[in-house]
PDB file of C-alpha atoms in Angstrom:
ATOM      1  CA  UNK A   1     115.662 124.613  68.328  1.00 43.00           C
ATOM      2  CA  UNK A   2     115.690 124.711  72.133  1.00 46.00           C
ATOM      3  CA  UNK A   3     112.017 123.708  72.254  1.00 49.00           C
ATOM      4  CA  UNK A   4     112.655 120.744  69.945  1.00 53.00           C
ATOM      5  CA  UNK A   5     115.598 119.650  72.090  1.00 51.00           C
ATOM      6  CA  UNK A   6     113.417 119.862  75.201  1.00 56.00           C
ATOM      7  CA  UNK A   7     110.695 117.771  73.575  1.00 61.00           C
ATOM      8  CA  UNK A   8     113.243 115.175  72.465  1.00 68.00           C
ATOM      9  CA  UNK A   9     114.621 115.057  75.996  1.00 81.00           C
ATOM     10  CA  UNK A  10     111.186 114.398  77.464  1.00 82.00           C
ATOM     11  CA  UNK A  11     110.356 111.727  74.893  1.00 87.00           C
ATOM     12  CA  UNK A  12     113.683 110.018  75.509  1.00 88.00           C
ATOM     13  CA  UNK A  13     113.171 110.139  79.279  1.00 87.00           C
ATOM     14  CA  UNK A  14     109.654 108.684  78.993  1.00 90.00           C
ATOM     15  CA  UNK A  15     110.936 105.928  76.704  1.00 90.00           C
ATOM     16  CA  UNK A  16     113.708 105.022  79.138  1.00 88.00           C
ATOM     17  CA  UNK A  17     111.281 104.825  82.062  1.00 87.00           C
ATOM     18  CA  UNK A  18     108.780 102.763  80.072  1.00 89.00           C
ATOM     19  CA  UNK A  19     111.462 100.339  78.873  1.00 90.00           C
ATOM     20  CA  UNK A  20     112.927  99.929  82.356  1.00 87.00           C
ATOM     21  CA  UNK A  21     109.528  99.455  84.010  1.00 85.00           C
ATOM     22  CA  UNK A  22     108.389  96.976  81.379  1.00 86.00           C
ATOM     23  CA  UNK A  23     111.490  94.866  81.980  1.00 85.00           C
ATOM     24  CA  UNK A  24     111.145  95.145  85.754  1.00 83.00           C
ATOM     25  CA  UNK A  25     107.571  93.852  85.741  1.00 79.00           C
ATOM     26  CA  UNK A  26     108.599  90.435  84.409  1.00 82.00           C
ATOM     27  CA  UNK A  27     108.546  88.752  87.802  1.00 85.00           C
ATOM     28  CA  UNK A  28     106.913  85.485  88.809  1.00 87.00           C
ATOM     29  CA  UNK A  29     104.331  87.227  90.983  1.00 86.00           C
ATOM     30  CA  UNK A  30     103.233  89.747  88.371  1.00 86.00           C
ATOM     31  CA  UNK A  31     103.108  87.175  85.601  1.00 90.00           C
ATOM     32  CA  UNK A  32     100.933  84.978  87.837  1.00 92.00           C
ATOM     33  CA  UNK A  33      98.576  87.919  88.422  1.00 90.00           C
ATOM     34  CA  UNK A  34      98.558  88.643  84.693  1.00 92.00           C
ATOM     35  CA  UNK A  35      97.574  85.055  83.896  1.00 93.00           C
ATOM     36  CA  UNK A  36      94.869  85.156  86.570  1.00 92.00           C
ATOM     37  CA  UNK A  37      93.390  88.342  85.098  1.00 92.00           C
ATOM     38  CA  UNK A  38      93.243  86.651  81.700  1.00 92.00           C
ATOM     39  CA  UNK A  39      91.698  83.392  82.859  1.00 92.00           C
ATOM     40  CA  UNK A  40      89.397  84.341  85.734  1.00 92.00           C
ATOM     41  CA  UNK A  41      86.503  86.006  83.807  1.00 90.00           C
ATOM     42  CA  UNK A  42      86.370  83.236  81.202  1.00 89.00           C
ATOM     43  CA  UNK A  43      86.527  80.485  83.825  1.00 91.00           C
ATOM     44  CA  UNK A  44      83.790  82.099  85.930  1.00 90.00           C
ATOM     45  CA  UNK A  45      81.421  82.575  83.001  1.00 88.00           C
ATOM     46  CA  UNK A  46      82.115  79.090  81.621  1.00 86.00           C
ATOM     47  CA  UNK A  47      81.498  77.540  85.042  1.00 88.00           C
ATOM     48  CA  UNK A  48      78.278  79.508  85.470  1.00 83.00           C
ATOM     49  CA  UNK A  49      77.091  78.423  82.035  1.00 79.00           C
ATOM     50  CA  UNK A  50      77.787  74.776  82.799  1.00 81.00           C
ATOM     51  CA  UNK A  51      76.055  74.879  86.165  1.00 80.00           C
ATOM     52  CA  UNK A  52      72.977  76.576  84.710  1.00 74.00           C
ATOM     53  CA  UNK A  53      73.043  74.347  81.607  1.00 69.00           C
ATOM     54  CA  UNK A  54      73.015  77.409  79.376  1.00 64.00           C
ATOM     55  CA  UNK A  55      69.795  78.803  80.836  1.00 71.00           C
ATOM     56  CA  UNK A  56      71.185  82.202  81.873  1.00 74.00           C
ATOM     57  CA  UNK A  57      69.595  84.994  79.783  1.00 76.00           C
ATOM     58  CA  UNK A  58      71.875  86.820  77.371  1.00 75.00           C
ATOM     59  CA  UNK A  59      71.292  90.084  79.249  1.00 78.00           C
ATOM     60  CA  UNK A  60      72.681  88.574  82.431  1.00 80.00           C
ATOM     61  CA  UNK A  61      75.706  87.197  80.600  1.00 82.00           C
ATOM     62  CA  UNK A  62      76.436  90.555  78.976  1.00 84.00           C
ATOM     63  CA  UNK A  63      76.361  92.406  82.285  1.00 86.00           C
ATOM     64  CA  UNK A  64      78.448  89.724  83.996  1.00 88.00           C
ATOM     65  CA  UNK A  65      81.049  89.845  81.233  1.00 88.00           C
ATOM     66  CA  UNK A  66      81.127  93.639  81.374  1.00 90.00           C
ATOM     67  CA  UNK A  67      81.634  93.689  85.136  1.00 92.00           C
ATOM     68  CA  UNK A  68      84.300  90.966  85.155  1.00 92.00           C
ATOM     69  CA  UNK A  69      86.359  92.141  82.180  1.00 93.00           C
ATOM     70  CA  UNK A  70      85.787  95.862  81.669  1.00 92.00           C
ATOM     71  CA  UNK A  71      85.356  96.891  85.283  1.00 93.00           C
ATOM     72  CA  UNK A  72      86.935  94.445  87.731  1.00 92.00           C
ATOM     73  CA  UNK A  73      89.658  93.081  85.450  1.00 92.00           C
ATOM     74  CA  UNK A  74      90.879  96.456  84.214  1.00 94.00           C
ATOM     75  CA  UNK A  75      90.623  98.077  87.642  1.00 94.00           C
ATOM     76  CA  UNK A  76      92.512  95.300  89.415  1.00 92.00           C
ATOM     77  CA  UNK A  77      95.310  95.384  86.884  1.00 91.00           C
ATOM     78  CA  UNK A  78      95.633  99.154  87.049  1.00 94.00           C
ATOM     79  CA  UNK A  79      95.535  99.297  90.842  1.00 92.00           C
ATOM     80  CA  UNK A  80      98.568  97.005  90.776  1.00 88.00           C
ATOM     81  CA  UNK A  81     100.465  98.700  87.941  1.00 89.00           C
ATOM     82  CA  UNK A  82      99.446 102.382  87.962  1.00 90.00           C
ATOM     83  CA  UNK A  83      98.725 103.273  91.579  1.00 91.00           C
ATOM     84  CA  UNK A  84     102.248 102.691  93.051  1.00 88.00           C
ATOM     85  CA  UNK A  85     103.940 104.808  90.350  1.00 84.00           C
ATOM     86  CA  UNK A  86     105.350 107.362  92.779  1.00 84.00           C
ATOM     87  CA  UNK A  87     104.868 105.603  96.112  1.00 83.00           C
ATOM     88  CA  UNK A  88     107.089 102.705  95.107  1.00 82.00           C
ATOM     89  CA  UNK A  89     109.945 105.043  94.236  1.00 80.00           C
ATOM     90  CA  UNK A  90     109.516 107.034  97.457  1.00 79.00           C
ATOM     91  CA  UNK A  91     109.492 103.908  99.614  1.00 77.00           C
ATOM     92  CA  UNK A  92     112.572 102.494  97.904  1.00 73.00           C
ATOM     93  CA  UNK A  93     114.262 105.892  98.320  1.00 74.00           C
ATOM     94  CA  UNK A  94     115.050 106.203  94.618  1.00 78.00           C
ATOM     95  CA  UNK A  95     112.814 109.230  94.218  1.00 76.00           C
ATOM     96  CA  UNK A  96     115.584 111.692  95.062  1.00 75.00           C
ATOM     97  CA  UNK A  97     117.609 110.476  92.072  1.00 78.00           C
ATOM     98  CA  UNK A  98     114.587 110.622  89.780  1.00 80.00           C
ATOM     99  CA  UNK A  99     113.695 114.143  90.901  1.00 74.00           C
ATOM    100  CA  UNK A 100     117.201 115.390  90.106  1.00 79.00           C
ATOM    101  CA  UNK A 101     117.125 114.206  86.488  1.00 80.00           C
ATOM    102  CA  UNK A 102     115.813 116.459  83.697  1.00 74.00           C
ATOM    103  CA  UNK A 103     112.150 115.628  83.179  1.00 82.00           C
ATOM    104  CA  UNK A 104     112.566 112.838  85.731  1.00 83.00           C
ATOM    105  CA  UNK A 105     109.315 113.409  87.612  1.00 87.00           C
ATOM    106  CA  UNK A 106     107.114 113.818  84.551  1.00 90.00           C
ATOM    107  CA  UNK A 107     108.828 110.929  82.767  1.00 90.00           C
ATOM    108  CA  UNK A 108     108.048 108.592  85.670  1.00 90.00           C
ATOM    109  CA  UNK A 109     104.337 109.405  85.471  1.00 92.00           C
ATOM    110  CA  UNK A 110     104.076 109.141  81.685  1.00 94.00           C
ATOM    111  CA  UNK A 111     106.392 106.142  81.368  1.00 93.00           C
ATOM    112  CA  UNK A 112     104.647 104.154  84.067  1.00 93.00           C
ATOM    113  CA  UNK A 113     101.271 105.153  82.630  1.00 95.00           C
ATOM    114  CA  UNK A 114     102.273 103.624  79.293  1.00 95.00           C
ATOM    115  CA  UNK A 115     103.443 100.418  80.965  1.00 94.00           C
ATOM    116  CA  UNK A 116     100.303 100.167  83.118  1.00 94.00           C
ATOM    117  CA  UNK A 117      98.073 100.586  80.066  1.00 96.00           C
ATOM    118  CA  UNK A 118     100.111  98.083  78.057  1.00 95.00           C
ATOM    119  CA  UNK A 119     100.167  95.402  80.739  1.00 94.00           C
ATOM    120  CA  UNK A 120      96.471  95.766  81.510  1.00 95.00           C
ATOM    121  CA  UNK A 121      95.452  95.636  77.856  1.00 96.00           C
ATOM    122  CA  UNK A 122      97.649  92.569  77.327  1.00 95.00           C
ATOM    123  CA  UNK A 123      95.593  90.790  79.999  1.00 94.00           C
ATOM    124  CA  UNK A 124      92.149  92.270  79.360  1.00 94.00           C
ATOM    125  CA  UNK A 125      92.025  91.789  75.585  1.00 95.00           C
ATOM    126  CA  UNK A 126      92.666  87.998  75.729  1.00 94.00           C
ATOM    127  CA  UNK A 127      90.125  87.874  78.545  1.00 93.00           C
ATOM    128  CA  UNK A 128      87.620  89.724  76.354  1.00 92.00           C
ATOM    129  CA  UNK A 129      88.252  87.257  73.529  1.00 91.00           C
ATOM    130  CA  UNK A 130      87.568  84.282  75.783  1.00 88.00           C
ATOM    131  CA  UNK A 131      84.415  85.814  77.214  1.00 89.00           C
ATOM    132  CA  UNK A 132      83.095  86.863  73.785  1.00 86.00           C
ATOM    133  CA  UNK A 133      83.219  83.256  72.618  1.00 84.00           C
ATOM    134  CA  UNK A 134      80.928  82.238  75.477  1.00 82.00           C
ATOM    135  CA  UNK A 135      78.184  84.864  75.356  1.00 79.00           C
ATOM    136  CA  UNK A 136      75.625  85.818  72.747  1.00 61.00           C
ATOM    137  CA  UNK A 137      75.255  84.641  69.189  1.00 58.00           C
ATOM    138  CA  UNK A 138      77.330  87.418  67.594  1.00 67.00           C
ATOM    139  CA  UNK A 139      80.794  86.443  68.764  1.00 68.00           C
ATOM    140  CA  UNK A 140      82.815  88.737  66.474  1.00 78.00           C
ATOM    141  CA  UNK A 141      80.559  91.746  67.046  1.00 80.00           C
ATOM    142  CA  UNK A 142      80.660  91.146  70.791  1.00 82.00           C
ATOM    143  CA  UNK A 143      84.452  90.918  70.668  1.00 86.00           C
ATOM    144  CA  UNK A 144      84.796  94.237  68.815  1.00 90.00           C
ATOM    145  CA  UNK A 145      82.755  96.293  71.266  1.00 90.00           C
ATOM    146  CA  UNK A 146      84.173  94.427  74.256  1.00 91.00           C
ATOM    147  CA  UNK A 147      87.737  95.266  73.188  1.00 93.00           C
ATOM    148  CA  UNK A 148      86.712  98.881  72.580  1.00 95.00           C
ATOM    149  CA  UNK A 149      85.285  99.097  76.101  1.00 95.00           C
ATOM    150  CA  UNK A 150      88.421  97.493  77.532  1.00 96.00           C
ATOM    151  CA  UNK A 151      90.605 100.070  75.777  1.00 97.00           C
ATOM    152  CA  UNK A 152      88.547 103.041  76.984  1.00 97.00           C
ATOM    153  CA  UNK A 153      88.338 101.629  80.511  1.00 97.00           C
ATOM    154  CA  UNK A 154      92.088 101.042  80.694  1.00 97.00           C
ATOM    155  CA  UNK A 155      93.052 104.468  79.364  1.00 97.00           C
ATOM    156  CA  UNK A 156      90.674 106.278  81.731  1.00 97.00           C
ATOM    157  CA  UNK A 157      91.255 104.313  84.933  1.00 97.00           C
ATOM    158  CA  UNK A 158      95.023 104.334  84.408  1.00 96.00           C
ATOM    159  CA  UNK A 159      94.936 108.141  84.379  1.00 97.00           C
ATOM    160  CA  UNK A 160      92.670 108.183  87.442  1.00 96.00           C
ATOM    161  CA  UNK A 161      94.816 105.804  89.490  1.00 96.00           C
ATOM    162  CA  UNK A 162      97.990 107.535  88.371  1.00 95.00           C
ATOM    163  CA  UNK A 163      96.627 110.832  89.708  1.00 95.00           C
ATOM    164  CA  UNK A 164      95.607 109.196  92.986  1.00 95.00           C
ATOM    165  CA  UNK A 165      99.074 107.666  93.252  1.00 92.00           C
ATOM    166  CA  UNK A 166     100.705 111.052  92.693  1.00 92.00           C
ATOM    167  CA  UNK A 167      98.550 112.864  95.256  1.00 92.00           C
ATOM    168  CA  UNK A 168      98.443 110.117  97.905  1.00 89.00           C
ATOM    169  CA  UNK A 169     101.762 108.403  97.348  1.00 82.00           C
ATOM    170  CA  UNK A 170     101.833 106.348 100.538  1.00 82.00           C
ATOM    171  CA  UNK A 171      98.221 105.117 100.739  1.00 86.00           C
ATOM    172  CA  UNK A 172      97.437 105.209  97.039  1.00 89.00           C
ATOM    173  CA  UNK A 173      96.058 101.669  96.861  1.00 90.00           C
ATOM    174  CA  UNK A 174      93.649 102.269  99.744  1.00 92.00           C
ATOM    175  CA  UNK A 175      92.385 105.521  98.243  1.00 93.00           C
ATOM    176  CA  UNK A 176      92.038 103.909  94.815  1.00 94.00           C
ATOM    177  CA  UNK A 177      89.919 101.059  96.159  1.00 93.00           C
ATOM    178  CA  UNK A 178      87.746 103.402  98.226  1.00 95.00           C
ATOM    179  CA  UNK A 179      87.228 105.767  95.285  1.00 94.00           C
ATOM    180  CA  UNK A 180      86.389 102.872  92.974  1.00 93.00           C
ATOM    181  CA  UNK A 181      83.817 101.401  95.348  1.00 93.00           C
ATOM    182  CA  UNK A 182      82.124 104.671  96.268  1.00 94.00           C
ATOM    183  CA  UNK A 183      82.315 106.763  93.095  1.00 93.00           C
ATOM    184  CA  UNK A 184      82.703 104.266  90.254  1.00 92.00           C
ATOM    185  CA  UNK A 185      80.515 101.722  92.025  1.00 90.00           C
ATOM    186  CA  UNK A 186      77.751 103.416  94.002  1.00 91.00           C
ATOM    187  CA  UNK A 187      77.599 106.925  92.520  1.00 91.00           C
ATOM    188  CA  UNK A 188      77.675 105.689  88.918  1.00 87.00           C
ATOM    189  CA  UNK A 189      74.390 103.879  89.484  1.00 85.00           C
ATOM    190  CA  UNK A 190      72.481 106.885  90.816  1.00 85.00           C
ATOM    191  CA  UNK A 191      69.866 108.008  88.254  1.00 81.00           C
ATOM    192  CA  UNK A 192      70.853 111.682  88.504  1.00 80.00           C
ATOM    193  CA  UNK A 193      73.262 114.109  86.866  1.00 83.00           C
ATOM    194  CA  UNK A 194      75.999 113.255  89.388  1.00 87.00           C
ATOM    195  CA  UNK A 195      76.485 109.828  87.804  1.00 88.00           C
ATOM    196  CA  UNK A 196      77.750 111.514  84.639  1.00 87.00           C
ATOM    197  CA  UNK A 197      81.056 112.394  86.329  1.00 90.00           C
ATOM    198  CA  UNK A 198      81.975 108.707  86.511  1.00 93.00           C
ATOM    199  CA  UNK A 199      83.757 106.616  83.903  1.00 95.00           C
ATOM    200  CA  UNK A 200      81.581 103.648  84.791  1.00 93.00           C
ATOM    201  CA  UNK A 201      78.421 105.451  83.682  1.00 92.00           C
ATOM    202  CA  UNK A 202      79.983 106.265  80.303  1.00 93.00           C
ATOM    203  CA  UNK A 203      81.243 102.717  79.777  1.00 94.00           C
ATOM    204  CA  UNK A 204      77.930 101.205  80.794  1.00 91.00           C
ATOM    205  CA  UNK A 205      76.088 103.502  78.397  1.00 90.00           C
ATOM    206  CA  UNK A 206      78.377 102.407  75.574  1.00 92.00           C
ATOM    207  CA  UNK A 207      77.751  98.772  76.503  1.00 90.00           C
ATOM    208  CA  UNK A 208      74.011  99.345  76.217  1.00 88.00           C
ATOM    209  CA  UNK A 209      74.319 101.008  72.804  1.00 88.00           C
ATOM    210  CA  UNK A 210      76.894  98.694  71.256  1.00 88.00           C
ATOM    211  CA  UNK A 211      75.512  95.393  72.514  1.00 83.00           C
ATOM    212  CA  UNK A 212      72.189  95.985  70.747  1.00 79.00           C
ATOM    213  CA  UNK A 213      70.384  94.301  73.639  1.00 77.00           C
ATOM    214  CA  UNK A 214      66.809  95.629  73.578  1.00 79.00           C
ATOM    215  CA  UNK A 215      66.186  94.872  77.255  1.00 79.00           C
ATOM    216  CA  UNK A 216      69.242  96.827  78.386  1.00 79.00           C
ATOM    217  CA  UNK A 217      68.432  99.688  76.019  1.00 79.00           C
ATOM    218  CA  UNK A 218      64.861 100.007  77.260  1.00 81.00           C
ATOM    219  CA  UNK A 219      65.949 100.041  80.909  1.00 77.00           C
ATOM    220  CA  UNK A 220      68.752 102.544  80.331  1.00 76.00           C
ATOM    221  CA  UNK A 221      66.500 104.835  78.293  1.00 76.00           C
ATOM    222  CA  UNK A 222      63.926 104.872  81.063  1.00 73.00           C
ATOM    223  CA  UNK A 223      66.411 105.560  83.884  1.00 72.00           C
ATOM    224  CA  UNK A 224      69.240 107.603  82.356  1.00 74.00           C
ATOM    225  CA  UNK A 225      67.974 108.887  79.021  1.00 73.00           C
ATOM    226  CA  UNK A 226      69.973 108.611  75.820  1.00 77.00           C
ATOM    227  CA  UNK A 227      73.347 110.096  74.841  1.00 81.00           C
ATOM    228  CA  UNK A 228      75.113 109.280  71.566  1.00 88.00           C
ATOM    229  CA  UNK A 229      78.213 107.040  71.796  1.00 90.00           C
ATOM    230  CA  UNK A 230      80.609 109.626  70.258  1.00 94.00           C
ATOM    231  CA  UNK A 231      79.854 111.972  73.155  1.00 94.00           C
ATOM    232  CA  UNK A 232      80.634 109.261  75.716  1.00 94.00           C
ATOM    233  CA  UNK A 233      83.886 108.412  73.918  1.00 96.00           C
ATOM    234  CA  UNK A 234      84.919 112.064  73.709  1.00 97.00           C
ATOM    235  CA  UNK A 235      84.192 112.596  77.406  1.00 96.00           C
ATOM    236  CA  UNK A 236      86.205 109.518  78.430  1.00 97.00           C
ATOM    237  CA  UNK A 237      89.217 110.532  76.333  1.00 97.00           C
ATOM    238  CA  UNK A 238      89.058 114.150  77.536  1.00 98.00           C
ATOM    239  CA  UNK A 239      88.722 112.923  81.128  1.00 96.00           C
ATOM    240  CA  UNK A 240      91.801 110.727  80.690  1.00 97.00           C
ATOM    241  CA  UNK A 241      93.888 113.511  79.161  1.00 97.00           C
ATOM    242  CA  UNK A 242      92.826 115.979  81.862  1.00 97.00           C
ATOM    243  CA  UNK A 243      93.635 113.671  84.783  1.00 97.00           C
ATOM    244  CA  UNK A 244      96.968 112.637  83.316  1.00 96.00           C
ATOM    245  CA  UNK A 245      97.863 116.289  82.713  1.00 96.00           C
ATOM    246  CA  UNK A 246      96.953 117.162  86.297  1.00 96.00           C
ATOM    247  CA  UNK A 247      99.084 114.253  87.516  1.00 94.00           C
ATOM    248  CA  UNK A 248     102.128 115.550  85.623  1.00 94.00           C
ATOM    249  CA  UNK A 249     101.640 119.047  87.062  1.00 94.00           C
ATOM    250  CA  UNK A 250     101.187 117.770  90.616  1.00 92.00           C
ATOM    251  CA  UNK A 251     104.217 115.474  90.477  1.00 90.00           C
ATOM    252  CA  UNK A 252     106.295 118.347  89.110  1.00 87.00           C
ATOM    253  CA  UNK A 253     105.533 120.693  92.032  1.00 86.00           C
ATOM    254  CA  UNK A 254     104.840 118.317  94.935  1.00 84.00           C
ATOM    255  CA  UNK A 255     107.560 117.541  97.461  1.00 81.00           C
ATOM    256  CA  UNK A 256     107.772 113.943  98.670  1.00 79.00           C
ATOM    257  CA  UNK A 257     109.429 113.042 101.961  1.00 71.00           C
ATOM    258  CA  UNK A 258     111.912 110.223 101.479  1.00 67.00           C
ATOM    259  CA  UNK A 259     111.516 108.898 105.024  1.00 62.00           C
ATOM    260  CA  UNK A 260     108.813 106.233 104.910  1.00 49.00           C
ATOM    261  CA  UNK A 261     107.285 107.355 108.190  1.00 50.00           C
ATOM    262  CA  UNK A 262     106.789 110.866 106.869  1.00 46.00           C
ATOM    263  CA  UNK A 263     105.742 110.093 103.325  1.00 43.00           C
ATOM    264  CA  UNK A 264     102.377 111.456 102.295  1.00 45.00           C
TER     265      UNK A 264
END
């Protein structure tokens, strides 16, 4: 009975945080960013198509769409919504009140994770729809795998940026950008075992398999070998669960200085 009451208390706390954060994000600035994340990939690809008079190969369009929607779009949204989860509360000096509430620390991480995933998906999925209408001849098929990649990307990077925000509360955005450029950007392209630790490698491998593009498949097979899609999906989901679990443990035991000048 006590365990059930504890679980109900955590669920209620997470729900309250998620509801409050969702309402608080409806500001002019964030809505403008949200609209930009929806429109930018479609506008860029449409403009490129017009300028090239439709002469860009399908392979190039697929990779451009993947980078703009699945990588850049999802990452930008999550850097804005997931990374400041703890740092924003510390800087506004509301953290002390959160820390005193039952399940307050863990609820902040899980509640803000849910909101970050929801907001990012609400921008990335419409963006994926717009892009899918512009590339390839199989619009519906392209849309299905593009949305699947967007979902996996959002779930994984939200957990990653949430963990970075918990560990480096003050400079979380800087660390997130640096990590993304070095690890998810450079390291993921290295044709060695080290690239397998990155989410980008897994997502790119799924793109190659699901798109059915023979040119991409031949290149990937030659450089990276072949791994079945279910393995990539399982690794991404396990990676997300692990990082989010670590974030909840760290936020539960870590002490945050309220004074801005001393915050970590």
